[in-house]
CSV table of C-alpha atoms in Angstrom, one decimal:
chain,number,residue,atom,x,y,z
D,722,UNK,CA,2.1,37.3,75.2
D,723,UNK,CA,1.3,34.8,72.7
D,724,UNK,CA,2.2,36.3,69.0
D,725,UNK,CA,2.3,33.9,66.6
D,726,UNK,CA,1.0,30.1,66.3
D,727,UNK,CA,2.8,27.7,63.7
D,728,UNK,CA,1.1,24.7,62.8
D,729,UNK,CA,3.1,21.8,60.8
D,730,UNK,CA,0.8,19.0,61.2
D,731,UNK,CA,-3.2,18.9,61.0
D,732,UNK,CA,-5.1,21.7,62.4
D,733,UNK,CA,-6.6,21.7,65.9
D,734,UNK,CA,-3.6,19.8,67.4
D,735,UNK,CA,-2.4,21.4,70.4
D,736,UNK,CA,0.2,18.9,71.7
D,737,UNK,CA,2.7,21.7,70.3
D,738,UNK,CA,2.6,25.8,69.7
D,739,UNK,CA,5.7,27.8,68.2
D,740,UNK,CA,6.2,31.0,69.5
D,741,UNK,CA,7.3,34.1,67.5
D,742,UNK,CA,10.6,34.0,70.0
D,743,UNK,CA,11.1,30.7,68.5
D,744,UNK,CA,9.8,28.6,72.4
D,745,UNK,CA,8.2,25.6,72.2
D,746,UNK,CA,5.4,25.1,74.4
D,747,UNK,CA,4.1,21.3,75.1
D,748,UNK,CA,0.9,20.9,76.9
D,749,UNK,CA,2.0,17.6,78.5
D,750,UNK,CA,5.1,19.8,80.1
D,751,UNK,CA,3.5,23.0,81.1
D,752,UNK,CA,-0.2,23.6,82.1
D,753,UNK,CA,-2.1,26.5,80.8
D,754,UNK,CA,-4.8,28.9,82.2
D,755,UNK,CA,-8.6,27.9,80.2
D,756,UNK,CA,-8.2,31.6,78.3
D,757,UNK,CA,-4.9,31.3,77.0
D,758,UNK,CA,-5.6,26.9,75.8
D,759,UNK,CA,-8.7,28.8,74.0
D,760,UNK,CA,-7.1,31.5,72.7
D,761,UNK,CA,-4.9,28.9,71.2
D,762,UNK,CA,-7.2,26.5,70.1
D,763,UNK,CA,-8.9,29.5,68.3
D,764,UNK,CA,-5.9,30.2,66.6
D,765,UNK,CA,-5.1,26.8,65.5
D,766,UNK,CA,-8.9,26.0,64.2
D,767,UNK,CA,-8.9,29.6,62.0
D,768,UNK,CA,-8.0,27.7,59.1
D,769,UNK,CA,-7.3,24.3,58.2
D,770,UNK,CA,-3.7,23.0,56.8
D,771,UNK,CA,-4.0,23.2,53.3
D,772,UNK,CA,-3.5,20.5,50.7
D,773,UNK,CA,-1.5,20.8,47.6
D,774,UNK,CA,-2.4,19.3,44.6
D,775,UNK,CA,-1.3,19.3,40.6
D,776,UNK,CA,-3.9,19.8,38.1
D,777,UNK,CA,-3.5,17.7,35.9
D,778,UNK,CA,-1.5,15.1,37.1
D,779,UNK,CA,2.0,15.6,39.7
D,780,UNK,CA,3.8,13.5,36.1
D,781,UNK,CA,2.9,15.7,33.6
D,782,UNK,CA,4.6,15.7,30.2
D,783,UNK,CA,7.6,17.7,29.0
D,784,UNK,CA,6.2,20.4,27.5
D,785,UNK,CA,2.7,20.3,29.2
D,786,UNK,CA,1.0,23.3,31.2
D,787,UNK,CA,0.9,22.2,35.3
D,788,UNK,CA,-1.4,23.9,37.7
D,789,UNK,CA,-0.3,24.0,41.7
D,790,UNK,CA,-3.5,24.2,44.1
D,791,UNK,CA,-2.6,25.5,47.8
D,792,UNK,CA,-6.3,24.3,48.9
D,793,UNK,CA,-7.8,25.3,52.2
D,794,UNK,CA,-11.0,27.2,53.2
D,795,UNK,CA,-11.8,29.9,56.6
D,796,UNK,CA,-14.5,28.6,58.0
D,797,UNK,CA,-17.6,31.0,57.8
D,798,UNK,CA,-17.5,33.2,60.5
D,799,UNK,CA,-13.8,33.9,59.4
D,800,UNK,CA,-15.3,34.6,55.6
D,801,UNK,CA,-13.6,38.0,55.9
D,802,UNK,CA,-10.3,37.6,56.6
D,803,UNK,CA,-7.8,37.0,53.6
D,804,UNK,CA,-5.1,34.5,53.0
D,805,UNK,CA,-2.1,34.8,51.4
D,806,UNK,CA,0.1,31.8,49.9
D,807,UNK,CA,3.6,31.2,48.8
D,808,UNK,CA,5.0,27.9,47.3
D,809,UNK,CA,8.3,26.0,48.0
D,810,UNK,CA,10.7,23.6,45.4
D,811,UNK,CA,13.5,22.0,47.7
D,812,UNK,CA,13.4,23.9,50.5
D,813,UNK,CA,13.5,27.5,47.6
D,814,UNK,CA,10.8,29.3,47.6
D,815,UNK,CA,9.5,29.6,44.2
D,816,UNK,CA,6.7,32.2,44.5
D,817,UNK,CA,6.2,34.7,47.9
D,818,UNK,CA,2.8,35.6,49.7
D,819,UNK,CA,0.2,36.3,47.1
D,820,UNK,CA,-3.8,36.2,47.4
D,821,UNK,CA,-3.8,34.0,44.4
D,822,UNK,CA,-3.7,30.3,45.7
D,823,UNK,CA,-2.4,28.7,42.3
D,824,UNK,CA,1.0,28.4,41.1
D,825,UNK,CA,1.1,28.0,37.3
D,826,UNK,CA,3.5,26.1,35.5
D,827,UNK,CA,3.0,26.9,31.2
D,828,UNK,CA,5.7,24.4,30.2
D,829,UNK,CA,7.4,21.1,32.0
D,830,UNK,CA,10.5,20.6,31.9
D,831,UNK,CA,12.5,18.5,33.6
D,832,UNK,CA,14.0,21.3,35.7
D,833,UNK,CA,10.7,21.5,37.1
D,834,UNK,CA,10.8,18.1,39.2
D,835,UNK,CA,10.9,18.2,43.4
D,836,UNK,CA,9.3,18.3,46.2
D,837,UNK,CA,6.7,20.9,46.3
D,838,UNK,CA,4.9,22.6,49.5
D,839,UNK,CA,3.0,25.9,49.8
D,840,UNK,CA,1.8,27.6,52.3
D,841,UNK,CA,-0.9,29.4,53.7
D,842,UNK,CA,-0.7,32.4,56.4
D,843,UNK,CA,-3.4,35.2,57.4
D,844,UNK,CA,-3.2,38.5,56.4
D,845,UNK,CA,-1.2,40.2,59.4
D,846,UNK,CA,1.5,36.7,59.4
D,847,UNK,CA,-0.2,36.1,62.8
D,848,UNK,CA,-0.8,31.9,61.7
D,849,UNK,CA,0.1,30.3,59.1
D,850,UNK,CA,0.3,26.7,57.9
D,851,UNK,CA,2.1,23.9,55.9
D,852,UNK,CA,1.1,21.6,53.5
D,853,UNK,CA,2.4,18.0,53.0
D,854,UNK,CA,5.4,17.5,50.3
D,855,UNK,CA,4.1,16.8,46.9
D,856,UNK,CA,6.6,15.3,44.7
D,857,UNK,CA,6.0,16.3,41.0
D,858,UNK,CA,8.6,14.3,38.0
D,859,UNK,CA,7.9,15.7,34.6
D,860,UNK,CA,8.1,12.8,32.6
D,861,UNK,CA,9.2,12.6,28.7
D,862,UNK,CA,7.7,13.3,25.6
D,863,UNK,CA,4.7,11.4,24.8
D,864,UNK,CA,5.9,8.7,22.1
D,865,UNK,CA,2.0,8.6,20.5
D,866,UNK,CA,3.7,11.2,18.8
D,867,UNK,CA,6.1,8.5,17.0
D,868,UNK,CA,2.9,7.1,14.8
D,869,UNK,CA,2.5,9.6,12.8
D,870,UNK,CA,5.7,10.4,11.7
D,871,UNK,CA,5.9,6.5,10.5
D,872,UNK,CA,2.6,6.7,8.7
D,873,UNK,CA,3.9,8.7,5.2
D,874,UNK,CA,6.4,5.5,5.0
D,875,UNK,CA,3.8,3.3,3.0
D,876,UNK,CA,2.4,6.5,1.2
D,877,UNK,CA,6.2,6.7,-0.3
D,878,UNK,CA,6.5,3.3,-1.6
D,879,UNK,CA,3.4,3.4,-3.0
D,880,UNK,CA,5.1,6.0,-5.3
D,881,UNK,CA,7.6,3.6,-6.9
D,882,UNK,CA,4.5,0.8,-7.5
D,883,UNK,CA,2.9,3.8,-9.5
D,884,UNK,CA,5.4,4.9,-11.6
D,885,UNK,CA,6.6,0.6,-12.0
D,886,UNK,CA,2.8,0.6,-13.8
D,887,UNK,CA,3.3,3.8,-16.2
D,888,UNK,CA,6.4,2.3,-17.4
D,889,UNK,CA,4.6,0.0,-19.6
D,890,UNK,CA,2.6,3.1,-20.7
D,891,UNK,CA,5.3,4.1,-23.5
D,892,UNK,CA,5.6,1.1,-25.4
D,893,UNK,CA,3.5,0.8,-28.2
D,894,UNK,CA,5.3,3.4,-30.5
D,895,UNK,CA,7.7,0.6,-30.5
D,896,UNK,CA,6.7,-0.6,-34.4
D,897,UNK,CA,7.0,3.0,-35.6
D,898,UNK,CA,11.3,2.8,-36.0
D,899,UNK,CA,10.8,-0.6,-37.0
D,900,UNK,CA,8.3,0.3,-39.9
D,901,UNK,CA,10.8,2.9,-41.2
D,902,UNK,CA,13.8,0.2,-41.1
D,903,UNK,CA,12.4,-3.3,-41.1
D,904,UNK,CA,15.9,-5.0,-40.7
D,905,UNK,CA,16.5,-3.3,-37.2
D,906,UNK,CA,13.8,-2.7,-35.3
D,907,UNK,CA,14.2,-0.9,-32.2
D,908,UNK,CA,13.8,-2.1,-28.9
D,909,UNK,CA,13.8,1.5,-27.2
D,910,UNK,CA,10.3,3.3,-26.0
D,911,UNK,CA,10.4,6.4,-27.9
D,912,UNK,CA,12.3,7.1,-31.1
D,913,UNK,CA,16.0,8.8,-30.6
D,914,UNK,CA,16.8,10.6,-34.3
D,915,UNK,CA,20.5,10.7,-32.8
D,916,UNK,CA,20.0,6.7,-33.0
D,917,UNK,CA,18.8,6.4,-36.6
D,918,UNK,CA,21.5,8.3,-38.1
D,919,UNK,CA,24.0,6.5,-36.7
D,920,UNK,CA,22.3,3.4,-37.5
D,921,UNK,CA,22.4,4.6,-40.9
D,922,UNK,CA,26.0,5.3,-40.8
D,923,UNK,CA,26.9,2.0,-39.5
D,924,UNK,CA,24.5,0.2,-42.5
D,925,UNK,CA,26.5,2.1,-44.8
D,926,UNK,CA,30.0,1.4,-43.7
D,927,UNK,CA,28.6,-2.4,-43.4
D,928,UNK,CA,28.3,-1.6,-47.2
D,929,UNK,CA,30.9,-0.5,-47.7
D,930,UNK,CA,33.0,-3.1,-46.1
D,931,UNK,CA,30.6,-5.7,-48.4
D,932,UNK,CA,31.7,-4.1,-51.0
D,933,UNK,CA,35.5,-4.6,-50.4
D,934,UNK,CA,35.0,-7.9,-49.4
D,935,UNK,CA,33.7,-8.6,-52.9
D,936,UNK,CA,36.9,-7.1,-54.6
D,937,UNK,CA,39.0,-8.8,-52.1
D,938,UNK,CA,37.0,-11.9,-53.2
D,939,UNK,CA,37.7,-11.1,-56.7
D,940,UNK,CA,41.7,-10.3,-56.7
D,941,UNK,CA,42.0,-13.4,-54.2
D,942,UNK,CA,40.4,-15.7,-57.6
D,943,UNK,CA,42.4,-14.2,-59.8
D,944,UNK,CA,45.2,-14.6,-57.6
D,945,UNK,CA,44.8,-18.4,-57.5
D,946,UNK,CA,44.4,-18.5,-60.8
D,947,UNK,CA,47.3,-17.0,-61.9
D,948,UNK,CA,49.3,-19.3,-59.1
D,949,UNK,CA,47.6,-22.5,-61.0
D,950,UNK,CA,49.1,-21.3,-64.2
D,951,UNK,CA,52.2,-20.7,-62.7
D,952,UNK,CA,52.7,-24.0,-60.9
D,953,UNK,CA,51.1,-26.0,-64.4
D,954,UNK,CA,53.8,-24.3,-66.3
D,955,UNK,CA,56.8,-25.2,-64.1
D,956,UNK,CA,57.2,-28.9,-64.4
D,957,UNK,CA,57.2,-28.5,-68.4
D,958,UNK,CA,60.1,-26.7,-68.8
D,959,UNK,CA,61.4,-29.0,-66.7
């Protein structure tokens, strides 16, 4: 009694039928009675293999949402029967029989690369079918993302170029130190009172030194004068 009918290839081939004792039965080996090729071939044409596909691309971006399609369709006179699928990573099965026919993937990683298959079985397990390997490889992160982070570069040596042209800004209250001491102007931008006193200071030590300079001036005349007299009156008492 015929139980169950495995199909790995494309639907409708009959050159081989897998028994649920695990038997392999080869037309080309063994001939069959006309009900039991049709009951067969009924059972192989149910549904057709389905095709697995990644929406939207099988190299999707780290980080990026991917969508597994186990794609097949009953014909119309089998409208009413369900299917159930389950989808495969490396020979792991990665999500069991469900009515949904999408796997969903929210983020990519690179964990998430392999070879993908899903399958596709009736309701009561009684056929069920393969679907080619797809091979998904999540790629890196996209580097359009590099632009941006290079455009503020100009934006912050633009800075320097404006505060280069304020710099000028400050200078006329130059003549205002030099208008309250005409011997020294200033070459700073804005006046310092710190500065002025001890330029103050320092003109009146200069003074002050002046000053001395004068006496020393003095005491150094007399000085040579009374060393004339002295050396005049030597050589007479002579």
């Amino acid at each position: 009694m015929l139980k169950k009918v495995s199909v790995l290839g494309a639907a409708g081939d009959l050159s081989t039928a897998t028994m649920k004792p695990g038997f392999v039965l080869t037309t080309g080996a063994f001939s069959f009675l006309a009900p039991m090729l049709w009951a067969i071939q009924m059972l192989l044409e149910l549904f057709p293999a389905p095709v697995l596909r990644a929406t939207p691309s099988a190299e999707p971006r780290e980080g990026s949402p991917v969508t597994l399609s186990c794609q097949t369709k009953l014909p119309l006179q089998r409208s009413a029967a369900r299917l159930f699928f389950s989808f495969y990573k490396d020979g792991r099965i990665v999500r069991s029989r469900s009515p949904s026919s999408e796997f969903q993937i929210p983020a990519a990683s690179e964990a998430h690369s392999g070879s993908y298959w899903c399958e596709a079985a009736t309701e009561d397990n009684q056929v069920w079918k393969q679907s080619p390997r797809l091979g998904i490889q999540v790629r890196g992160p996209s580097s359009s993302a590099a632009p941006p982070i290079l455009n503020p570069a100009p934006q912050k040596s633009a800075a320097p170029e404006t505060t280069s042209t304020e710099r000028p800004g400050p200078m006329p209250p130059l003549p205002t130190p030099s208008s309250k001491d005409p011997g020294f102007p200033s070459p700073l931008k804005t006046p310092d009172p710190h500065l002025y006193q001890q330029m103050r200071d320092l003109l009146k030590q200069m003074q002050d030194v002046r000053a001395l300079l004068g006496h020393l001036i003095m005491e150094l005349r007399d000085l040579s004068g009374h060393l004339k007299l002295e050396i005049t009156k030597g050589p007479a008492k002579y």
